[in-house]
XYZ file of N, CA and C in Angstrom:
840
model
N 88.437 133.123 72.749
C 87.915 132.165 73.701
C 88.387 132.435 75.121
N 89.564 133.049 75.274
C 90.107 133.272 76.605
C 89.395 134.427 77.289
N 89.272 134.337 78.608
C 88.723 135.445 79.380
C 89.699 136.608 79.424
N 90.984 136.345 79.171
C 92.004 137.388 79.210
C 92.962 137.191 78.043
N 92.481 137.324 76.794
C 93.337 137.070 75.637
C 94.544 137.992 75.597
N 95.718 137.384 75.302
C 96.941 138.168 75.158
C 97.540 138.622 76.472
N 96.929 138.300 77.581
C 97.388 138.809 78.869
C 98.284 137.800 79.578
N 97.822 136.570 79.648
C 98.553 135.557 80.400
C 99.431 134.735 79.469
N 100.706 134.643 79.812
C 101.611 133.796 79.046
C 102.869 133.590 79.880
N 103.648 132.560 79.575
C 104.878 132.326 80.324
C 105.865 133.469 80.136
N 106.771 133.591 81.081
C 107.824 134.602 80.964
C 108.801 134.214 79.854
N 109.455 135.171 79.301
C 110.411 134.953 78.213
C 111.834 134.959 78.792
N 112.603 133.927 78.458
C 113.987 133.817 78.913
C 114.867 133.458 77.716
N 116.173 133.411 77.916
C 117.069 132.991 76.834
C 117.069 131.465 76.737
N 117.631 130.936 75.656
C 117.608 129.488 75.401
C 118.262 128.696 76.520
N 119.397 129.157 77.040
C 120.103 128.416 78.081
C 119.256 128.278 79.343
N 118.603 129.373 79.745
C 117.739 129.343 80.923
C 116.556 128.415 80.697
N 115.973 128.503 79.491
C 114.841 127.630 79.152
C 115.247 126.163 79.239
N 116.390 125.798 78.637
C 116.814 124.398 78.629
C 117.164 123.907 80.031
N 117.700 124.793 80.860
C 118.024 124.397 82.240
C 116.772 124.036 83.024
N 115.761 124.895 82.940
C 114.527 124.621 83.675
C 113.783 123.412 83.099
N 113.846 123.250 81.783
C 113.216 122.083 81.170
C 113.910 120.798 81.616
N 115.247 120.841 81.743
C 115.987 119.669 82.198
C 115.592 119.288 83.622
N 115.364 120.276 84.461
C 114.916 119.994 85.822
C 113.546 119.309 85.819
N 112.660 119.813 84.969
C 111.340 119.193 84.859
C 111.444 117.797 84.262
N 112.352 117.615 83.296
C 112.502 116.318 82.640
C 112.897 115.238 83.643
N 113.697 115.590 84.636
C 114.080 114.624 85.659
C 112.832 114.124 86.395
N 111.902 115.045 86.687
C 110.658 114.644 87.341
C 109.801 113.794 86.399
N 109.789 114.160 85.107
C 109.016 113.378 84.139
C 109.540 111.948 84.048
N 110.861 111.803 84.035
C 111.432 110.461 83.951
C 111.110 109.645 85.197
N 111.135 110.294 86.361
C 110.756 109.598 87.594
C 109.294 109.168 87.538
N 108.462 110.030 86.979
C 107.044 109.712 86.822
C 106.864 108.514 85.882
N 107.628 108.487 84.794
C 107.561 107.365 83.855
C 107.997 106.076 84.521
N 109.093 106.122 85.274
C 109.578 104.918 85.953
C 108.575 104.434 86.994
N 107.924 105.374 87.696
C 106.908 104.967 88.672
C 105.714 104.338 87.946
N 105.354 104.907 86.783
C 104.287 104.300 85.999
C 104.627 102.886 85.581
N 105.888 102.642 85.195
C 106.322 101.295 84.844
C 106.225 100.356 86.040
N 106.590 100.865 87.214
C 106.534 100.040 88.420
C 105.090 99.695 88.783
N 104.187 100.670 88.618
C 102.770 100.410 88.891
C 102.231 99.378 87.912
N 102.614 99.503 86.633
C 102.167 98.523 85.637
C 102.690 97.131 85.966
N 103.920 97.055 86.463
C 104.473 95.761 86.855
C 103.682 95.159 88.012
N 103.304 95.995 88.976
C 102.481 95.517 90.091
C 101.102 95.096 89.603
N 100.564 95.815 88.640
C 99.257 95.474 88.070
C 99.303 94.086 87.426
N 100.426 93.772 86.785
C 100.561 92.462 86.143
C 100.665 91.335 87.161
N 100.894 91.676 88.413
C 101.009 90.664 89.459
C 99.772 90.581 90.346
N 98.720 91.305 89.989
C 97.471 91.206 90.734
C 96.852 89.823 90.572
N 96.108 89.362 91.573
C 95.327 88.140 91.375
C 94.124 88.460 90.482
N 93.290 87.466 90.232
C 92.101 87.681 89.409
C 90.917 86.967 90.038
N 89.716 87.364 89.602
C 88.504 86.781 90.151
C 87.645 86.280 88.999
N 87.045 85.109 89.173
C 86.250 84.535 88.089
C 84.893 85.224 87.991
N 84.451 85.430 86.788
C 83.115 85.959 86.503
C 82.423 84.986 85.567
N 81.106 85.071 85.523
C 80.330 84.124 84.723
C 80.583 84.352 83.237
N 81.171 83.365 82.586
C 81.466 83.488 81.160
C 80.198 83.601 80.326
N 79.095 83.044 80.844
C 77.830 83.081 80.098
C 76.975 84.293 80.470
N 77.589 85.309 81.103
C 76.842 86.541 81.411
C 76.213 87.075 80.134
N 74.896 87.275 80.122
C 74.229 87.663 78.867
C 74.508 89.100 78.468
N 74.752 89.295 77.194
C 74.887 90.599 76.575
C 73.931 90.666 75.391
N 73.664 91.873 74.932
C 72.966 92.063 73.670
C 73.977 92.551 72.642
N 73.991 91.909 71.477
C 74.864 92.317 70.395
C 74.054 92.673 69.170
N 74.698 93.157 68.126
C 73.966 93.557 66.921
C 73.200 92.411 66.273
N 73.620 91.170 66.549
C 72.917 90.015 65.982
C 71.997 89.336 66.989
N 71.785 89.981 68.145
C 70.891 89.421 69.147
C 71.621 89.049 70.423
N 71.008 88.200 71.260
C 71.620 87.809 72.527
C 72.972 87.122 72.311
N 73.919 87.460 73.180
C 75.235 86.837 73.132
C 75.768 86.777 74.560
N 77.041 86.478 74.736
C 77.590 86.320 76.079
C 78.913 87.061 76.222
N 79.341 87.197 77.468
C 80.640 87.802 77.758
C 81.747 87.023 77.064
N 81.683 85.707 77.088
C 82.701 84.893 76.428
C 82.764 85.188 74.936
N 81.619 85.344 74.305
C 81.590 85.632 72.869
C 82.255 86.972 72.553
N 82.164 87.939 73.482
C 82.710 89.276 73.236
C 84.232 89.262 73.105
N 84.891 88.193 73.550
C 86.337 88.080 73.384
C 86.720 87.921 71.915
N 85.780 87.515 71.074
C 86.035 87.277 69.649
C 87.171 86.285 69.452
N 87.291 85.332 70.397
C 88.309 84.300 70.296
C 89.672 84.692 70.829
N 89.850 85.940 71.227
C 91.151 86.379 71.736
C 91.277 86.032 73.214
N 92.481 86.164 73.737
C 92.764 85.751 75.112
C 92.306 86.793 76.127
N 92.386 88.083 75.753
C 92.041 89.135 76.689
C 90.980 90.061 76.095
N 90.261 90.728 76.994
C 89.207 91.666 76.609
C 89.290 92.896 77.494
N 89.244 94.073 76.888
C 89.087 95.333 77.613
C 87.698 95.851 77.282
N 86.876 96.055 78.292
C 85.506 96.523 78.085
C 85.340 97.901 78.712
N 84.831 98.831 77.930
C 84.484 100.143 78.448
C 82.975 100.186 78.656
N 82.547 100.495 79.878
C 81.127 100.526 80.224
C 80.580 101.933 79.993
N 79.860 102.082 78.910
C 79.387 103.371 78.421
C 78.081 103.754 79.108
N 78.048 104.935 79.726
C 76.808 105.431 80.328
C 75.803 105.763 79.239
N 74.543 105.551 79.551
C 73.506 105.826 78.566
C 72.299 106.463 79.239
N 71.710 107.461 78.578
C 70.509 108.120 79.072
C 69.352 107.657 78.191
N 68.589 106.659 78.654
C 67.541 106.087 77.797
C 66.508 107.127 77.387
N 66.099 107.049 76.131
C 65.029 107.896 75.633
C 65.408 109.344 75.409
N 66.698 109.672 75.517
C 67.136 111.053 75.336
C 67.859 111.218 74.002
N 67.820 112.414 73.407
C 68.489 112.643 72.131
C 70.007 112.655 72.278
N 70.670 112.686 71.141
C 72.128 112.604 71.127
C 72.772 113.721 71.936
N 72.224 114.941 71.836
C 72.837 116.088 72.515
C 72.882 115.922 74.023
N 72.020 115.074 74.579
C 71.966 114.900 76.028
C 72.758 113.685 76.508
N 73.399 112.977 75.604
C 74.158 111.810 76.023
C 75.473 112.215 76.687
N 76.117 111.247 77.290
C 77.230 111.523 78.200
C 78.438 112.110 77.482
N 78.828 113.309 77.893
C 79.999 113.944 77.319
C 81.280 113.226 77.714
N 81.306 112.642 78.929
C 82.493 111.923 79.376
C 82.743 110.668 78.563
N 81.696 109.864 78.372
C 81.844 108.637 77.587
C 82.123 108.953 76.129
N 81.517 110.032 75.616
C 81.786 110.440 74.242
C 83.238 110.860 74.087
N 83.763 111.585 75.073
C 85.179 111.950 75.074
C 86.057 110.709 75.031
N 85.766 109.710 75.876
C 86.597 108.510 75.926
C 86.575 107.783 74.589
N 85.376 107.515 74.060
C 85.271 106.714 72.846
C 85.792 107.441 71.618
N 85.779 108.773 71.638
C 86.271 109.520 70.490
C 87.778 109.347 70.294
N 88.458 108.773 71.267
C 89.890 108.539 71.150
C 90.216 107.111 70.742
N 89.206 106.292 70.557
C 89.435 104.896 70.174
C 89.363 104.794 68.661
N 90.463 104.480 68.029
C 90.495 104.362 66.580
C 91.039 103.022 66.151
N 92.321 102.982 65.871
C 92.954 101.760 65.380
C 93.070 100.714 66.489
N 92.500 99.539 66.240
C 92.521 98.460 67.231
C 93.527 97.365 66.880
N 94.212 97.488 65.733
C 95.102 96.424 65.294
C 96.238 96.169 66.283
N 96.709 97.217 66.953
C 97.802 97.023 67.899
C 97.349 96.196 69.099
N 96.122 96.436 69.557
C 95.579 95.595 70.627
C 95.396 94.166 70.137
N 94.849 94.029 68.937
C 94.626 92.680 68.393
C 95.943 91.923 68.245
N 97.031 92.633 67.947
C 98.321 91.961 67.781
C 98.840 91.393 69.092
N 98.276 91.874 70.203
C 98.629 91.337 71.528
C 97.511 90.445 72.075
N 96.639 89.981 71.167
C 95.570 89.049 71.539
C 94.570 89.692 72.496
N 94.287 91.000 72.272
C 93.366 91.759 73.113
C 92.232 92.297 72.253
N 91.013 92.088 72.687
C 89.833 92.684 72.066
C 89.400 93.887 72.893
N 89.035 94.965 72.212
C 88.435 96.119 72.880
C 86.976 96.201 72.474
N 86.080 96.398 73.444
C 84.652 96.484 73.142
C 83.981 97.455 74.091
N 82.879 98.027 73.636
C 82.035 98.882 74.461
C 80.881 98.041 75.000
N 80.636 98.173 76.304
C 79.484 97.562 76.951
C 78.558 98.694 77.390
N 77.524 98.975 76.611
C 76.596 100.044 76.963
C 75.764 99.606 78.163
N 75.625 100.508 79.138
C 75.000 100.130 80.405
C 73.477 100.217 80.411
N 72.912 100.989 79.493
C 71.458 101.128 79.495
C 70.939 102.060 80.573
N 71.851 102.777 81.241
C 71.454 103.722 82.285
C 72.645 104.620 82.621
N 72.384 105.659 83.413
C 73.458 106.458 83.980
C 73.113 106.745 85.431
N 73.895 107.589 86.076
C 73.660 107.835 87.498
C 72.403 108.649 87.753
N 71.902 109.335 86.725
C 70.728 110.192 86.903
C 69.427 109.505 86.517
N 69.514 108.359 85.869
C 68.316 107.737 85.312
C 68.494 106.231 85.349
N 67.452 105.513 85.769
C 67.523 104.069 85.862
C 67.348 103.384 84.526
N 67.175 102.068 84.579
C 67.069 101.264 83.378
C 65.767 101.517 82.627
N 65.847 101.447 81.314
C 64.672 101.373 80.451
C 64.706 100.008 79.774
N 63.836 99.790 78.802
C 63.838 98.511 78.094
C 65.202 98.275 77.465
N 65.781 97.101 77.698
C 67.155 96.828 77.286
C 67.317 96.893 75.775
N 66.428 96.262 75.027
C 66.555 96.250 73.574
C 66.387 97.652 73.000
N 65.407 98.420 73.521
C 65.183 99.773 73.016
C 66.396 100.658 73.274
N 66.925 100.598 74.496
C 68.097 101.416 74.829
C 69.294 101.015 73.982
N 69.453 99.714 73.753
C 70.579 99.254 72.945
C 70.471 99.756 71.507
N 69.277 99.700 70.948
C 69.099 100.178 69.572
C 69.352 101.678 69.477
N 68.937 102.430 70.515
C 69.249 103.863 70.542
C 70.768 104.073 70.556
N 71.461 103.289 71.388
C 72.907 103.458 71.504
C 73.620 103.079 70.209
N 73.095 102.098 69.480
C 73.684 101.741 68.192
C 73.551 102.885 67.192
N 72.414 103.586 67.249
C 72.242 104.733 66.361
C 73.206 105.860 66.745
N 73.483 105.995 68.044
C 74.474 106.987 68.483
C 75.860 106.596 67.979
N 76.192 105.335 68.078
C 77.466 104.830 67.552
C 77.601 105.163 66.068
N 76.526 104.969 65.309
C 76.559 105.263 63.878
C 76.710 106.765 63.635
N 75.986 107.574 64.416
C 76.087 109.034 64.292
C 77.512 109.512 64.531
N 78.179 108.931 65.520
C 79.544 109.335 65.840
C 80.567 108.740 64.875
N 80.174 107.726 64.102
C 81.103 107.112 63.162
C 82.063 106.138 63.805
N 81.699 105.601 64.962
C 82.563 104.654 65.655
C 82.387 103.257 65.068
N 83.437 102.458 65.143
C 83.398 101.122 64.551
C 83.772 100.014 65.532
N 84.110 100.346 66.765
C 84.504 99.321 67.719
C 83.316 98.408 68.049
N 83.568 97.148 68.446
C 82.472 96.259 68.857
C 81.635 96.908 69.943
N 80.307 96.722 69.845
C 79.380 97.462 70.701
C 78.288 96.528 71.195
N 78.177 96.393 72.500
C 77.197 95.498 73.117
C 76.403 96.256 74.172
N 75.326 95.656 74.621
C 74.632 96.123 75.809
C 74.907 95.141 76.935
N 75.391 95.662 78.058
C 75.628 94.843 79.244
C 74.457 94.903 80.210
N 73.384 95.587 79.815
C 72.263 95.783 80.725
C 71.704 94.476 81.294
N 71.596 93.397 80.505
C 71.025 92.172 81.071
C 71.809 91.586 82.238
N 73.093 91.920 82.368
C 73.896 91.350 83.457
C 74.745 92.399 84.157
N 74.311 93.657 84.086
C 75.143 94.749 84.595
C 75.421 94.622 86.088
N 74.414 94.258 86.861
C 74.596 94.199 88.315
C 75.660 93.181 88.705
N 75.735 92.053 87.998
C 76.731 91.040 88.332
C 78.098 91.388 87.745
N 78.117 91.959 86.536
C 79.398 92.309 85.929
C 80.086 93.441 86.682
N 79.306 94.353 87.257
C 79.877 95.463 88.029
C 79.594 95.285 89.511
N 79.597 94.064 89.966
C 79.303 93.798 91.371
C 80.234 94.587 92.289
N 79.649 95.210 93.312
C 80.414 96.000 94.263
C 80.755 97.390 93.786
N 80.331 97.740 92.585
C 80.607 99.065 92.030
C 79.300 99.769 91.705
N 79.355 101.048 91.464
C 78.155 101.819 91.183
C 77.855 101.796 89.693
N 76.817 101.082 89.284
C 76.451 101.129 87.866
C 76.074 102.548 87.464
N 76.329 102.865 86.217
C 76.004 104.195 85.719
C 77.210 105.080 85.552
N 78.295 104.824 86.280
C 79.551 105.525 86.042
C 80.303 104.828 84.915
N 81.261 105.540 84.303
C 82.035 104.827 83.301
C 83.137 104.031 83.979
N 83.238 102.786 83.542
C 84.234 101.864 84.068
C 85.030 101.275 82.911
N 86.294 101.007 83.174
C 87.166 100.313 82.239
C 87.590 99.023 82.936
N 87.246 97.870 82.337
C 87.448 96.581 82.995
C 88.234 95.655 82.073
N 89.223 94.960 82.636
C 90.045 94.021 81.874
C 89.707 92.591 82.271
N 89.612 91.732 81.256
C 89.264 90.326 81.463
C 90.306 89.429 80.795
N 90.441 88.225 81.332
C 91.314 87.197 80.779
C 90.501 85.927 80.587
N 90.681 85.301 79.434
C 89.956 84.058 79.140
C 90.915 82.876 79.268
N 90.444 81.846 79.974
C 91.177 80.581 80.059
C 90.236 79.497 79.550
N 90.339 79.207 78.272
C 89.376 78.286 77.672
C 87.993 78.901 77.678
N 87.048 78.245 78.342
C 85.681 78.748 78.443
C 85.417 79.458 79.763
N 86.460 79.709 80.528
C 86.316 80.437 81.794
C 86.811 81.866 81.611
N 86.197 82.797 82.338
C 86.537 84.211 82.218
C 86.870 84.761 83.597
N 87.923 85.579 83.651
C 88.378 86.166 84.902
C 88.539 87.675 84.725
N 88.204 88.396 85.777
C 88.433 89.840 85.798
C 89.788 90.089 86.439
N 90.641 90.874 85.761
C 92.013 91.079 86.236
C 92.289 92.497 86.722
N 91.463 93.469 86.292
C 91.707 94.867 86.682
C 90.475 95.677 86.331
N 90.236 96.748 87.097
C 89.203 97.714 86.704
C 89.564 99.079 87.255
N 89.061 100.101 86.584
C 89.225 101.477 87.042
C 88.005 102.272 86.618
N 87.873 103.490 87.132
C 86.715 104.317 86.805
C 87.140 105.787 86.832
N 86.181 106.657 86.500
C 86.394 108.094 86.525
C 87.681 108.470 85.773
N 88.619 109.157 86.401
C 89.820 109.602 85.693
C 90.714 108.453 85.263
N 90.462 107.267 85.785
C 91.201 106.103 85.304
C 90.977 105.863 83.829
N 89.825 106.332 83.312
C 89.531 106.178 81.887
C 90.417 107.055 81.021
N 91.209 107.949 81.628
C 92.145 108.745 80.848
C 93.210 107.876 80.182
N 93.276 106.604 80.543
C 94.184 105.685 79.849
C 93.871 105.625 78.361
N 92.622 105.918 77.979
C 92.195 105.855 76.582
C 92.458 107.172 75.855
N 92.667 108.231 76.582
C 92.689 109.587 76.038
C 94.053 109.989 75.504
N 94.064 110.834 74.463
C 95.286 111.523 74.089
C 95.101 113.045 74.055
N 93.855 113.526 73.959
C 93.656 114.977 73.886
C 94.106 115.672 75.161
N 93.637 115.201 76.307
C 94.064 115.814 77.559
C 95.564 115.612 77.772
N 96.078 114.437 77.381
C 97.513 114.184 77.538
C 98.324 115.191 76.741
N 97.865 115.519 75.531
C 98.558 116.523 74.734
C 98.364 117.923 75.311
N 97.157 118.223 75.803
C 96.926 119.525 76.441
C 97.875 119.727 77.616
N 98.134 118.649 78.358
C 99.012 118.749 79.524
C 100.435 119.151 79.144
N 100.811 118.967 77.883
C 102.152 119.348 77.431
C 102.252 120.827 77.072
N 101.109 121.495 76.942
C 101.113 122.880 76.478
C 101.227 123.864 77.642
N 101.498 125.115 77.305
C 101.694 126.148 78.321
C 100.449 126.365 79.174
N 99.269 126.290 78.581
C 98.038 126.577 79.312
C 97.348 125.322 79.838
N 97.860 124.129 79.514
C 97.281 122.896 80.041
C 95.867 122.651 79.542
N 95.047 122.078 80.397
C 93.671 121.752 80.029
C 92.745 122.964 80.103
N 93.192 123.995 80.750
C 92.440 125.240 80.893
C 91.113 125.012 81.621
N 91.146 124.119 82.600
C 89.974 123.839 83.422
C 90.173 124.413 84.820
N 89.067 124.627 85.493
C 89.099 125.393 86.740
C 89.843 124.698 87.865
N 89.894 123.368 87.851
C 90.498 122.642 88.968
C 92.018 122.629 88.919
N 92.604 122.981 87.772
C 94.044 122.850 87.605
C 94.827 123.871 88.432
N 96.005 123.462 88.848
C 96.938 124.350 89.536
C 97.733 125.092 88.468
N 97.271 126.272 88.087
C 97.919 127.083 87.050
C 98.246 128.457 87.606
N 99.163 129.181 86.966
C 99.458 130.545 87.423
C 98.226 131.441 87.361
N 98.261 132.521 88.111
C 97.158 133.480 88.101
C 96.962 134.028 86.696
N 95.698 134.251 86.351
C 95.311 134.835 85.063
C 95.470 133.885 83.883
N 95.799 132.613 84.133
C 95.842 131.649 83.030
C 94.423 131.440 82.494
N 94.262 131.160 81.203
C 92.912 130.953 80.659
C 92.178 129.825 81.368
N 90.903 130.043 81.628
C 90.027 129.029 82.227
C 88.811 128.892 81.317
N 88.788 127.846 80.533
C 87.736 127.695 79.537
C 86.622 126.755 79.965
N 86.648 126.311 81.207
C 85.539 125.505 81.695
C 85.589 124.071 81.215
N 84.412 123.502 81.010
C 84.265 122.085 80.703
C 84.709 121.808 79.279
N 85.740 120.984 79.114
C 86.298 120.750 77.784
C 85.543 119.689 76.988
N 84.717 118.899 77.639
C 84.074 117.787 76.938
C 82.652 118.091 76.498
N 82.149 119.294 76.796
C 80.818 119.710 76.332
C 80.887 121.200 76.024
N 80.435 121.609 74.838
C 80.503 123.009 74.436
C 79.179 123.447 73.830
N 79.045 124.750 73.677
C 77.806 125.332 73.153
C 77.797 125.439 71.640
N 78.884 125.172 70.990
C 78.938 125.269 69.547
C 80.185 124.625 69.000
N 80.319 124.664 67.685
C 81.462 124.056 67.028
C 82.434 125.089 66.513
N 83.410 124.604 65.764
C 84.424 125.493 65.202
C 83.748 126.523 64.293
N 84.259 127.767 64.216
C 85.486 128.239 64.880
C 85.245 128.857 66.253
N 84.016 128.862 66.735
C 83.719 129.566 67.983
C 84.008 128.744 69.236
N 83.562 127.488 69.281
C 83.721 126.639 70.448
C 83.476 127.401 71.750
N 82.319 128.069 71.881
C 82.097 128.845 73.115
C 82.120 127.942 74.337
N 82.855 128.326 75.375
C 82.969 127.472 76.560
C 81.698 127.496 77.392
N 81.579 126.518 78.257
C 80.449 126.425 79.174
C 80.863 126.959 80.525
N 80.033 127.799 81.113
C 80.329 128.318 82.435
C 79.187 128.091 83.407
N 78.069 127.588 82.901
C 76.932 127.330 83.777
C 77.230 126.144 84.691
N 76.632 126.184 85.871
C 76.811 125.070 86.792
C 76.190 123.807 86.230
N 75.065 123.962 85.514
C 74.430 122.825 84.868
C 74.553 123.043 83.357
N 75.648 122.587 82.752
C 75.923 122.929 81.360
C 74.925 122.320 80.389
N 74.729 123.038 79.286
C 73.894 122.534 78.207
C 74.820 122.240 77.031
N 74.416 122.586 75.814
C 75.278 122.329 74.679
C 75.303 120.861 74.306
N 76.387 120.461 73.671
C 76.558 119.085 73.205
C 77.919 118.551 73.650
N 78.060 117.224 73.739
C 79.408 116.677 73.842
C 80.258 117.212 72.691
N 81.442 117.665 72.989
C 82.257 118.408 72.040
C 82.440 117.690 70.711
N 82.675 116.385 70.754
C 82.964 115.641 69.526
C 81.754 115.502 68.618
N 80.557 115.887 69.093
C 79.387 115.805 68.220
C 79.374 116.907 67.163
N 79.976 118.058 67.449
C 79.831 119.202 66.556
C 80.374 118.957 65.153
N 81.533 118.319 64.984
C 81.973 118.036 63.611
C 80.998 117.122 62.863
N 80.318 116.217 63.578
C 79.336 115.349 62.930
C 78.114 116.151 62.490
N 77.700 117.098 63.335
C 76.585 117.971 62.963
C 76.965 118.822 61.751
N 78.193 119.387 61.772
C 78.659 120.198 60.657
C 78.724 119.400 59.365
N 78.972 118.079 59.492
C 79.049 117.222 58.312
C 77.677 116.789 57.813
N 76.621 117.203 58.527
C 75.270 116.906 58.082
C 74.723 115.578 58.547
N 75.373 114.932 59.501
C 74.863 113.657 59.987
C 73.628 113.871 60.856
N 72.712 112.932 60.788
C 71.514 112.992 61.617
C 71.806 112.399 62.985
N 71.416 113.143 64.027
C 71.597 112.639 65.383
C 70.282 112.126 65.959
N 69.357 111.754 65.093
C 68.068 111.211 65.515
C 68.267 109.787 66.013
N 68.080 109.592 67.304
C 68.248 108.267 67.896
C 66.930 107.524 68.017
N 65.878 108.089 67.414
C 64.576 107.454 67.542
C 63.943 107.699 68.885
N 64.380 108.763 69.562
C 63.853 109.127 70.869
C 62.787 110.208 70.688
N 62.051 110.558 71.757
C 60.981 111.560 71.619
C 61.441 112.898 71.082
N 62.681 113.309 71.348
C 63.170 114.589 70.851
C 64.585 114.455 70.376
N 65.045 115.358 69.508
C 66.426 115.358 69.050
C 66.956 116.767 69.084
N 68.266 116.881 68.957
C 68.884 118.198 68.877
C 69.269 118.732 70.235
N 69.633 120.017 70.270
C 70.127 120.634 71.501
C 69.032 120.703 72.547
N 69.454 120.791 73.769
C 68.536 120.789 74.890
C 68.858 121.929 75.827
N 67.885 122.342 76.602
C 68.136 123.367 77.613
C 68.310 122.741 78.984
N 68.270 121.414 79.049
C 68.472 120.721 80.318
C 69.919 120.321 80.441
N 70.292 119.926 81.652
C 71.648 119.469 81.870
C 71.920 118.220 81.059
N 73.098 118.187 80.435
C 73.488 117.003 79.692
C 74.388 116.083 80.468
N 74.712 116.429 81.720
C 75.612 115.600 82.493
C 74.995 114.237 82.775
N 75.796 113.188 82.569
C 75.352 111.844 82.906
C 75.883 111.416 84.268
N 76.849 112.139 84.811
C 77.511 111.644 86.014
C 77.858 112.818 86.923
């Protein structure tokens, strides 16, 4: 997979030298951790803004509301999933697929009175809204194809108000607090802020070669494998993407294809595409 296999690697030193340099880095890591704790403390002291608790959503059982999405818990974290209406699974957002593929066990959130849910947007930055119910049903079939089990809604009926002042179509992570029948927004982030959900990139960052993406500050001749969230094939090849307008599939789809799952979303076409799959 590397453009220069066997060529680029860290220098070899003795154990004492290795531990000395690691200790120097560890001091920076600890400072980074403490700063993260301080930022989290400041986040807990942010004010909040009220949002309409009766903001309409679409759920698997029909129309519902933002308040209902709390499932009776005190807090709600909503991930706003980009959607390309009328497009097959292979063309759906690799970024949102990357984020959701890291969401598994929710019991720890529930133990802190927090619900996690996906709010499908019914659009992305490249394509406007389609029929809300049709787009939602397509997204539910994508959820089933991926094997995800988290609560899944469409926020399309109230997207403009729920994301007021922000650009709909990007992925957003938004935190809400419920006070009885009133709902307040307490925090939001977007783009790389969604890495809060990720562990794959976090683990890659611990390795010698990192994420192996072009933007990283790495030594000369380090492997550069391009876009990690969309690839041209599955294991064992995982051919990287180098085109400016990548094709292929969101990476996490390939094991589902290998397992024989159908990615038919009920759209005009299914399967791989020769068009750009980027949603953002």
